[in-house]
């Protein structure tokens, strides 16, 4: 139903995001996208690049007079750093004597363990890992957040909201409150580390400062929570229609993400069924859940690849950033001699930003699932179709046993 693709290198002229399949009539402003881009740029532990950029979107197509028109939405985000990299990143052939290409500036020939550098050089037959790292850079996620921001606007008109918070940074665990705040992002965005535990935040900051001093990096875990979804998105009937599988694939595609959990996740494997499964009660007022409720939500809002109507709860684990200021052992590829890996400007950690990116990827998958279930070429049609389904949920099984 919905597709998006991105283009752009970290130090190229710009990033591009094309989202296709949005219905017409969705109110959309550049400010909706810019607000999400700004959230992605924040977070304690980022490097100097984020001071250079102030990401702003320009709609090239698909939006007119503040509304989507159903055509592909092309979005452009300029790289301010481009002015410092124009020569290095220029698409023009290198000057040099006939038959001899000139020397490349800022070539990367000592691949960083953990980055795409080495596997990419070998796979794409490149002598300069810059041809790989420019695209493998997490700068690309700017374009994902832009596409996700549009999806969020659609979801908001369907009463769905998506938030996230950081639950671990390195070995510092945040204690989540009993009940999450109703506006999760409003609360999490107040914290430099997007965490709801201010004691843990102070320890996280100290850990990041220490890692920075020693030239090291850190990873962590974010939790994404989605509320307002009706029961019945996704399907059990085929492996590639299961919504949990689609969400996991989308989240695993985020740079440096190494694990995804849903609901109780890996912990469920160590417990008994009686401790894991969410018992069912009647609940007349819970229409979007089929007038039923669950005593717990260990499933994280998904059973059989279908939404249950409970909040979706996902946890996403990010490894430490692979560019270390105290470089790890590598090989100089031109001579095959051992050498310290290349040092490029980077972040000590980007876990708070990863949460924002995870929200964007989740928004895309869920907007697609909504369009699959309810269809519609305009927002009005989509809302009418959804209304019909909600009416069915409200009315089904009523009057049973009365006659
Ligand atoms: C990033 C931009 C990059 C890095 C970081 C994320 O900018 P630069 O390479 O100019 O410093 O700060 O990228 C990486 C961590 C990486 O491994 O490439 C961004 O916009 O998020």
Tab-separated table of C-alpha atoms and ligand atoms in Angstrom:
chain	number	residue	atom	x	y	z
A	1	UNK	CA	0.000	0.000	0.000
A	2	UNK	CA	2.587	2.473	1.203
A	3	UNK	CA	6.204	2.578	0.026
A	4	UNK	CA	9.127	4.832	0.708
A	5	UNK	CA	12.652	5.093	-0.503
A	6	UNK	CA	15.522	7.369	0.451
A	7	UNK	CA	18.615	8.655	-1.332
A	8	UNK	CA	21.591	10.709	-0.267
A	9	UNK	CA	25.081	10.498	1.188
A	10	UNK	CA	26.056	11.851	4.615
A	11	UNK	CA	28.218	14.625	3.110
A	12	UNK	CA	26.460	14.833	-0.238
A	13	UNK	CA	24.332	17.779	-1.311
A	14	UNK	CA	21.080	16.600	0.274
A	15	UNK	CA	18.901	13.739	1.453
A	16	UNK	CA	15.785	12.750	-0.435
A	17	UNK	CA	12.760	10.820	0.795
A	18	UNK	CA	9.918	9.698	-1.474
A	19	UNK	CA	6.749	8.372	0.130
A	20	UNK	CA	4.163	6.891	-2.183
A	21	UNK	CA	0.656	5.692	-1.348
A	22	UNK	CA	-0.521	8.415	1.072
A	23	UNK	CA	-4.213	9.131	0.566
A	24	UNK	CA	-5.279	12.622	-0.496
A	25	UNK	CA	-6.618	15.121	2.011
A	26	UNK	CA	-4.210	14.530	4.884
A	27	UNK	CA	-3.416	17.963	6.367
A	28	UNK	CA	0.370	18.302	6.205
A	29	UNK	CA	2.748	21.158	7.006
A	30	UNK	CA	6.535	21.324	6.750
A	31	UNK	CA	6.427	22.046	10.495
A	32	UNK	CA	5.019	18.543	11.137
A	33	UNK	CA	8.117	17.046	9.537
A	34	UNK	CA	10.587	19.585	10.929
A	35	UNK	CA	9.458	18.905	14.492
A	36	UNK	CA	10.394	15.236	14.088
A	37	UNK	CA	13.690	16.077	12.348
A	38	UNK	CA	14.613	18.296	15.296
A	39	UNK	CA	13.850	15.483	17.748
A	40	UNK	CA	16.193	13.180	15.807
A	41	UNK	CA	19.001	15.714	16.053
A	42	UNK	CA	18.813	15.987	19.840
A	43	UNK	CA	20.262	13.875	22.616
A	44	UNK	CA	23.262	13.984	24.925
A	45	UNK	CA	26.344	12.354	23.411
A	46	UNK	CA	25.971	13.506	19.799
A	47	UNK	CA	28.987	14.817	17.870
A	48	UNK	CA	29.643	18.213	16.259
A	49	UNK	CA	27.743	17.413	13.067
A	50	UNK	CA	24.449	18.056	14.802
A	51	UNK	CA	25.581	21.637	15.510
A	52	UNK	CA	26.266	22.146	11.802
A	53	UNK	CA	22.881	20.866	10.645
A	54	UNK	CA	19.396	22.174	11.396
A	55	UNK	CA	17.374	19.775	9.285
A	56	UNK	CA	14.453	21.347	7.406
A	57	UNK	CA	12.223	19.707	4.835
A	58	UNK	CA	11.183	21.092	1.489
A	59	UNK	CA	8.188	19.408	-0.168
A	60	UNK	CA	8.947	18.957	-3.862
A	61	UNK	CA	5.677	17.198	-4.700
A	62	UNK	CA	2.579	15.541	-3.307
A	63	UNK	CA	1.453	18.404	-1.049
A	64	UNK	CA	-0.661	21.393	-2.088
A	65	UNK	CA	-2.229	24.122	0.030
A	66	UNK	CA	-1.395	22.252	3.223
A	67	UNK	CA	-2.864	18.917	2.146
A	68	UNK	CA	-1.609	15.742	0.514
A	69	UNK	CA	-3.021	15.192	-2.984
A	70	UNK	CA	-2.467	11.446	-3.288
A	71	UNK	CA	0.659	11.659	-5.462
A	72	UNK	CA	4.179	10.674	-4.335
A	73	UNK	CA	5.451	12.989	-1.616
A	74	UNK	CA	9.053	13.919	-2.453
A	75	UNK	CA	10.965	15.594	0.352
A	76	UNK	CA	14.359	17.296	0.196
A	77	UNK	CA	16.589	17.943	3.202
A	78	UNK	CA	19.774	19.888	2.468
A	79	UNK	CA	23.090	18.954	4.107
A	80	UNK	CA	24.667	22.167	5.403
A	81	UNK	CA	27.986	20.336	5.740
A	82	UNK	CA	28.005	19.879	1.950
A	83	UNK	CA	29.798	23.213	1.537
A	84	UNK	CA	32.809	21.694	3.350
A	85	UNK	CA	32.709	18.500	1.299
A	86	UNK	CA	31.824	19.640	-2.220
A	87	UNK	CA	35.220	18.848	-3.668
A	88	UNK	CA	35.535	15.502	-1.912
A	89	UNK	CA	32.020	14.369	-2.759
A	90	UNK	CA	31.825	15.888	-6.248
A	91	UNK	CA	30.329	13.596	-8.899
A	92	UNK	CA	32.823	14.968	-11.491
A	93	UNK	CA	35.678	12.655	-12.531
A	94	UNK	CA	38.965	13.169	-10.684
A	95	UNK	CA	41.576	15.338	-12.456
A	96	UNK	CA	44.788	13.519	-13.254
A	97	UNK	CA	47.071	12.528	-16.039
A	98	UNK	CA	45.426	10.607	-18.837
A	99	UNK	CA	44.691	7.118	-17.638
A	100	UNK	CA	45.594	7.969	-13.999
A	101	UNK	CA	42.905	9.150	-11.698
A	102	UNK	CA	44.023	11.864	-9.299
A	103	UNK	CA	44.416	11.048	-5.625
A	104	UNK	CA	41.242	11.031	-3.611
A	105	UNK	CA	41.099	13.400	-0.659
A	106	UNK	CA	40.038	12.039	2.731
A	107	UNK	CA	40.107	8.486	1.440
A	108	UNK	CA	39.319	5.852	4.077
A	109	UNK	CA	41.519	2.788	3.639
A	110	UNK	CA	41.644	1.410	7.210
A	111	UNK	CA	38.116	0.038	7.753
A	112	UNK	CA	36.426	0.458	11.126
A	113	UNK	CA	35.396	-2.795	12.839
A	114	UNK	CA	31.625	-2.750	13.290
A	115	UNK	CA	30.933	-0.363	10.400
A	116	UNK	CA	29.900	-1.361	6.852
A	117	UNK	CA	33.374	-0.197	5.641
A	118	UNK	CA	35.110	-3.533	5.092
A	119	UNK	CA	32.267	-5.747	3.911
A	120	UNK	CA	31.160	-2.899	1.621
A	121	UNK	CA	34.658	-2.351	0.128
A	122	UNK	CA	34.975	-6.038	-0.683
A	123	UNK	CA	31.427	-6.442	-1.968
A	124	UNK	CA	31.343	-3.268	-4.133
A	125	UNK	CA	35.031	-3.427	-5.182
A	126	UNK	CA	35.909	-0.010	-3.756
A	127	UNK	CA	39.409	1.049	-2.658
A	128	UNK	CA	38.058	4.031	-0.688
A	129	UNK	CA	35.625	3.026	2.076
A	130	UNK	CA	34.124	6.529	1.818
A	131	UNK	CA	32.128	5.142	-1.123
A	132	UNK	CA	30.483	2.847	1.440
A	133	UNK	CA	30.400	4.819	4.691
A	134	UNK	CA	28.797	7.907	3.192
A	135	UNK	CA	25.624	5.906	2.593
A	136	UNK	CA	25.954	3.561	5.583
A	137	UNK	CA	26.096	6.627	7.876
A	138	UNK	CA	23.124	7.080	10.167
A	139	UNK	CA	22.641	10.477	8.515
A	140	UNK	CA	20.360	8.547	6.122
A	141	UNK	CA	17.870	8.128	8.942
A	142	UNK	CA	16.964	11.821	8.547
A	143	UNK	CA	15.104	10.840	5.368
A	144	UNK	CA	13.373	7.961	7.197
A	145	UNK	CA	12.214	10.305	9.945
A	146	UNK	CA	10.755	12.621	7.277
A	147	UNK	CA	8.709	9.760	5.761
A	148	UNK	CA	7.708	8.573	9.237
A	149	UNK	CA	6.583	12.090	10.187
A	150	UNK	CA	4.034	12.081	7.353
A	151	UNK	CA	2.827	8.626	8.449
A	152	UNK	CA	2.422	9.920	12.009
A	153	UNK	CA	0.111	12.679	10.797
A	154	UNK	CA	-2.079	10.081	9.072
A	155	UNK	CA	-2.050	7.900	12.194
A	156	UNK	CA	-2.943	10.866	14.405
A	157	UNK	CA	-6.114	11.376	12.357
A	158	UNK	CA	-6.912	7.727	13.148
A	159	UNK	CA	-6.378	8.343	16.908
A	160	UNK	CA	-3.063	6.474	16.977
A	161	UNK	CA	-0.049	7.919	18.768
A	162	UNK	CA	3.523	6.683	18.915
A	163	UNK	CA	6.100	7.522	21.559
A	164	UNK	CA	9.386	6.192	22.845
A	165	UNK	CA	11.789	6.460	25.731
A	166	UNK	CA	15.301	5.256	26.513
A	167	UNK	CA	15.262	2.326	28.950
A	168	UNK	CA	19.005	1.529	28.963
A	169	UNK	CA	22.222	3.334	28.055
A	170	UNK	CA	25.231	1.051	28.301
A	171	UNK	CA	24.785	-0.828	31.582
A	172	UNK	CA	22.653	1.906	33.197
A	173	UNK	CA	19.011	0.803	33.350
A	174	UNK	CA	16.172	3.321	33.670
A	175	UNK	CA	13.253	2.431	35.916
A	176	UNK	CA	10.021	3.106	34.049
A	177	UNK	CA	7.110	4.467	36.138
A	178	UNK	CA	4.199	2.070	36.937
A	179	UNK	CA	2.058	3.735	34.291
A	180	UNK	CA	3.628	5.587	31.373
A	181	UNK	CA	2.654	9.272	31.044
A	182	UNK	CA	-0.303	9.759	28.645
A	183	UNK	CA	1.878	11.882	26.334
A	184	UNK	CA	5.029	9.772	26.371
A	185	UNK	CA	7.086	11.947	24.031
A	186	UNK	CA	6.192	15.179	25.810
A	187	UNK	CA	7.659	13.652	28.983
A	188	UNK	CA	10.642	11.858	27.393
A	189	UNK	CA	11.654	14.835	25.229
A	190	UNK	CA	12.216	16.889	28.395
A	191	UNK	CA	15.195	14.666	29.164
A	192	UNK	CA	18.505	14.997	27.275
A	193	UNK	CA	18.572	11.226	27.104
A	194	UNK	CA	14.843	10.793	26.499
A	195	UNK	CA	14.504	8.769	29.678
A	196	UNK	CA	11.761	8.973	32.307
A	197	UNK	CA	14.132	8.184	35.220
A	198	UNK	CA	16.084	11.299	36.232
A	199	UNK	CA	18.432	9.369	38.582
A	200	UNK	CA	19.360	7.026	35.752
A	201	UNK	CA	19.749	10.029	33.446
A	202	UNK	CA	22.471	11.479	35.667
A	203	UNK	CA	24.304	8.142	35.666
A	204	UNK	CA	23.924	7.858	31.885
A	205	UNK	CA	25.428	11.322	31.417
A	206	UNK	CA	28.373	10.385	33.646
A	207	UNK	CA	28.870	7.169	31.673
A	208	UNK	CA	28.827	9.059	28.337
A	209	UNK	CA	31.308	11.647	29.656
A	210	UNK	CA	33.616	8.866	30.779
A	211	UNK	CA	33.324	7.045	27.423
A	212	UNK	CA	34.091	10.300	25.610
A	213	UNK	CA	37.200	10.879	27.733
A	214	UNK	CA	38.481	7.400	26.945
A	215	UNK	CA	37.689	7.640	23.208
A	216	UNK	CA	34.987	4.991	23.437
A	217	UNK	CA	31.305	4.693	22.465
A	218	UNK	CA	28.051	3.328	23.933
A	219	UNK	CA	24.807	1.653	22.854
A	220	UNK	CA	21.495	1.156	24.597
A	221	UNK	CA	17.822	0.218	24.409
A	222	UNK	CA	14.703	2.239	23.529
A	223	UNK	CA	11.108	1.244	24.108
A	224	UNK	CA	8.479	2.264	21.544
A	225	UNK	CA	4.829	2.374	22.631
A	226	UNK	CA	1.864	2.736	20.265
A	227	UNK	CA	-1.634	3.460	21.560
A	228	UNK	CA	-5.008	3.730	19.840
A	229	UNK	CA	-4.731	0.861	17.349
A	230	UNK	CA	-7.835	-1.277	16.812
A	231	UNK	CA	-7.795	-5.061	17.029
A	232	UNK	CA	-7.223	-6.703	13.644
A	233	UNK	CA	-4.307	-5.071	11.804
A	234	UNK	CA	-1.909	-7.549	10.183
A	235	UNK	CA	-2.725	-11.204	9.632
A	236	UNK	CA	-1.873	-14.718	10.784
A	237	UNK	CA	-2.470	-16.271	7.343
A	238	UNK	CA	0.946	-15.819	5.735
A	239	UNK	CA	4.471	-15.196	7.026
A	240	UNK	CA	4.862	-11.943	5.139
A	241	UNK	CA	1.567	-10.507	6.351
A	242	UNK	CA	2.367	-10.868	10.060
A	243	UNK	CA	2.601	-7.406	11.559
A	244	UNK	CA	5.157	-8.423	14.193
A	245	UNK	CA	7.451	-9.643	11.416
A	246	UNK	CA	7.055	-6.395	9.464
A	247	UNK	CA	7.786	-4.301	12.547
A	248	UNK	CA	10.853	-6.382	13.434
A	249	UNK	CA	12.232	-6.084	9.888
A	250	UNK	CA	11.688	-2.317	9.823
A	251	UNK	CA	13.359	-1.816	13.197
A	252	UNK	CA	16.274	-4.174	12.495
A	253	UNK	CA	17.041	-2.104	9.381
A	254	UNK	CA	17.985	0.916	11.521
A	255	UNK	CA	21.779	1.366	11.539
A	256	UNK	CA	23.488	-0.306	14.550
A	257	UNK	CA	20.308	-2.072	15.736
A	258	UNK	CA	21.072	-5.633	16.782
A	259	UNK	CA	17.907	-6.777	18.539
A	260	UNK	CA	14.149	-6.239	18.721
A	261	UNK	CA	11.782	-7.500	21.418
A	262	UNK	CA	7.972	-7.393	21.465
A	263	UNK	CA	6.130	-7.193	24.749
A	264	UNK	CA	7.791	-9.472	27.265
A	265	UNK	CA	10.225	-10.512	24.528
A	266	UNK	CA	13.095	-12.860	25.436
A	267	UNK	CA	12.001	-13.011	29.078
A	268	UNK	CA	8.864	-14.975	28.083
A	269	UNK	CA	11.055	-17.870	26.959
A	270	UNK	CA	12.143	-18.437	30.574
A	271	UNK	CA	8.650	-18.451	32.123
A	272	UNK	CA	5.571	-20.725	32.193
A	273	UNK	CA	2.563	-20.121	29.935
A	274	UNK	CA	0.473	-19.163	32.961
A	275	UNK	CA	2.913	-16.329	33.679
A	276	UNK	CA	2.989	-15.044	30.120
A	277	UNK	CA	-0.380	-15.072	28.351
A	278	UNK	CA	-2.780	-12.181	28.754
A	279	UNK	CA	-6.128	-13.343	30.195
A	280	UNK	CA	-9.326	-11.993	28.652
A	281	UNK	CA	-12.282	-10.169	30.268
A	282	UNK	CA	-15.457	-8.648	28.858
A	283	UNK	CA	-15.218	-4.842	28.590
A	284	UNK	CA	-18.326	-3.290	27.024
A	285	UNK	CA	-16.758	0.132	26.480
A	286	UNK	CA	-13.579	-1.149	24.792
A	287	UNK	CA	-14.893	-1.022	21.216
A	288	UNK	CA	-11.518	-0.853	19.411
A	289	UNK	CA	-10.557	-4.038	21.277
A	290	UNK	CA	-13.768	-5.865	20.313
A	291	UNK	CA	-15.443	-4.999	23.674
A	292	UNK	CA	-12.910	-7.160	25.510
A	293	UNK	CA	-9.850	-6.372	27.619
A	294	UNK	CA	-6.680	-8.091	28.807
A	295	UNK	CA	-5.464	-8.350	32.379
A	296	UNK	CA	-1.877	-7.846	31.214
A	297	UNK	CA	-0.146	-6.912	27.949
A	298	UNK	CA	2.823	-9.279	27.932
A	299	UNK	CA	2.206	-9.949	24.232
A	300	UNK	CA	3.012	-6.297	23.525
A	301	UNK	CA	-0.191	-5.761	21.561
A	302	UNK	CA	0.348	-8.518	18.972
A	303	UNK	CA	-0.964	-12.094	18.845
A	304	UNK	CA	-0.581	-14.276	15.751
A	305	UNK	CA	0.825	-11.312	13.850
A	306	UNK	CA	-2.436	-9.372	14.470
A	307	UNK	CA	-2.978	-6.347	16.709
A	308	UNK	CA	-4.988	-7.134	19.860
A	309	UNK	CA	-6.077	-3.543	20.456
A	310	UNK	CA	-3.735	-3.276	23.437
A	311	UNK	CA	-0.766	-0.906	23.127
A	312	UNK	CA	2.077	-2.191	20.949
A	313	UNK	CA	5.260	-2.317	23.028
A	314	UNK	CA	8.601	-2.815	21.247
A	315	UNK	CA	12.155	-2.663	22.542
A	316	UNK	CA	15.028	-1.924	20.199
A	317	UNK	CA	18.689	-2.586	21.101
A	318	UNK	CA	21.497	-0.560	19.528
A	319	UNK	CA	25.160	-1.573	19.625
A	320	UNK	CA	27.805	1.058	20.475
A	321	UNK	CA	28.719	3.408	17.571
A	322	UNK	CA	31.499	1.827	15.528
A	323	UNK	CA	33.697	4.916	15.100
A	324	UNK	CA	35.978	5.083	18.147
A	325	UNK	CA	38.266	8.042	18.812
A	326	UNK	CA	40.648	5.483	20.320
A	327	UNK	CA	40.641	3.323	17.200
A	328	UNK	CA	40.493	-0.463	17.116
A	329	UNK	CA	42.871	-2.724	15.230
A	330	UNK	CA	42.386	-2.883	11.476
A	331	UNK	CA	44.309	-3.302	8.243
A	332	UNK	CA	45.649	-0.655	5.826
A	333	UNK	CA	43.965	-2.040	2.711
A	334	UNK	CA	46.521	-0.580	0.255
A	335	UNK	CA	49.413	-2.492	1.884
A	336	UNK	CA	47.597	-5.187	3.889
A	337	UNK	CA	49.594	-4.163	6.960
A	338	UNK	CA	48.110	-3.967	10.429
A	339	UNK	CA	47.073	-0.410	11.346
A	340	UNK	CA	44.697	1.452	13.623
A	341	UNK	CA	41.285	1.934	11.998
A	342	UNK	CA	40.290	5.306	10.548
A	343	UNK	CA	38.925	7.949	12.890
A	344	UNK	CA	35.994	9.976	11.524
A	345	UNK	CA	33.955	12.544	13.414
A	346	UNK	CA	31.119	10.687	15.117
A	347	UNK	CA	28.873	10.458	18.160
A	348	UNK	CA	29.686	8.857	21.531
A	349	UNK	CA	26.138	7.546	21.539
A	350	UNK	CA	22.961	8.110	19.504
A	351	UNK	CA	20.469	6.025	21.477
A	352	UNK	CA	17.978	8.917	22.051
A	353	UNK	CA	17.966	9.584	18.273
A	354	UNK	CA	17.529	5.877	17.567
A	355	UNK	CA	14.262	5.980	19.557
A	356	UNK	CA	12.950	8.752	17.293
A	357	UNK	CA	13.989	6.747	14.218
A	358	UNK	CA	12.335	3.620	15.645
A	359	UNK	CA	9.126	5.650	16.086
A	360	UNK	CA	9.369	6.715	12.420
A	361	UNK	CA	9.850	3.158	11.148
A	362	UNK	CA	6.986	1.970	13.366
A	363	UNK	CA	4.765	4.783	12.038
A	364	UNK	CA	5.489	3.726	8.458
A	365	UNK	CA	4.653	0.036	9.086
A	366	UNK	CA	1.466	0.905	10.983
A	367	UNK	CA	0.254	3.488	8.444
A	368	UNK	CA	0.718	0.790	5.803
A	369	UNK	CA	-1.218	-1.725	7.940
A	370	UNK	CA	-4.051	0.798	8.382
A	371	UNK	CA	-4.234	1.358	4.617
A	372	UNK	CA	-4.166	-2.394	4.002
A	373	UNK	CA	-7.067	-2.952	6.386
A	374	UNK	CA	-9.216	0.057	5.549
A	375	UNK	CA	-8.025	1.282	2.135
A	376	UNK	CA	-9.165	4.560	0.646
A	377	UNK	CA	-7.771	7.103	-1.790
A	378	UNK	CA	-8.719	10.006	0.441
A	379	UNK	CA	-8.542	10.490	4.178
A	380	UNK	CA	-12.339	10.788	4.220
A	381	UNK	CA	-12.771	7.399	2.569
A	382	UNK	CA	-10.257	5.821	4.954
A	383	UNK	CA	-12.108	7.258	7.967
A	384	UNK	CA	-15.483	6.014	6.650
A	385	UNK	CA	-14.101	2.529	6.089
A	386	UNK	CA	-12.606	2.463	9.561
A	387	UNK	CA	-15.869	3.711	11.032
A	388	UNK	CA	-17.693	0.779	9.407
A	389	UNK	CA	-15.283	-1.670	11.040
A	390	UNK	CA	-15.624	-0.019	14.446
A	391	UNK	CA	-19.424	-0.238	14.079
A	392	UNK	CA	-19.104	-3.946	13.340
A	393	UNK	CA	-16.884	-4.412	16.440
A	394	UNK	CA	-19.414	-2.523	18.581
A	395	UNK	CA	-22.357	-4.546	17.312
A	396	UNK	CA	-20.980	-8.087	17.022
A	397	UNK	CA	-22.065	-10.710	19.574
A	398	UNK	CA	-24.692	-8.372	21.039
A	399	UNK	CA	-28.015	-9.938	21.929
A	400	UNK	CA	-26.577	-13.476	22.022
A	401	UNK	CA	-28.536	-15.654	24.409
A	402	UNK	CA	-31.450	-13.213	24.427
A	403	UNK	CA	-33.612	-15.516	22.327
B	1	LIG	C1	24.724	11.472	11.720
B	1	LIG	C2	25.607	12.183	10.965
B	1	LIG	C3	27.021	11.807	10.912
B	1	LIG	C4	27.470	11.189	12.230
B	1	LIG	C5	26.581	10.052	12.657
B	1	LIG	C6	25.116	10.342	12.559
B	1	LIG	O1	27.694	12.972	10.632
B	1	LIG	P1	29.285	13.110	10.460
B	1	LIG	O2	29.774	11.803	9.867
B	1	LIG	O3	29.452	14.265	9.523
B	1	LIG	O4	29.794	13.392	11.828
B	1	LIG	O5	27.444	12.165	13.249
B	1	LIG	O6	26.866	8.955	11.838
B	1	LIG	C7	27.373	7.833	12.424
B	1	LIG	C8	27.293	7.569	13.680
B	1	LIG	C9	27.999	6.906	11.501
B	1	LIG	O7	28.478	5.863	11.979
B	1	LIG	O8	28.120	7.238	10.353
B	1	LIG	C10	23.293	11.837	11.766
B	1	LIG	O9	22.850	12.760	11.054
B	1	LIG	O10	22.582	11.192	12.530
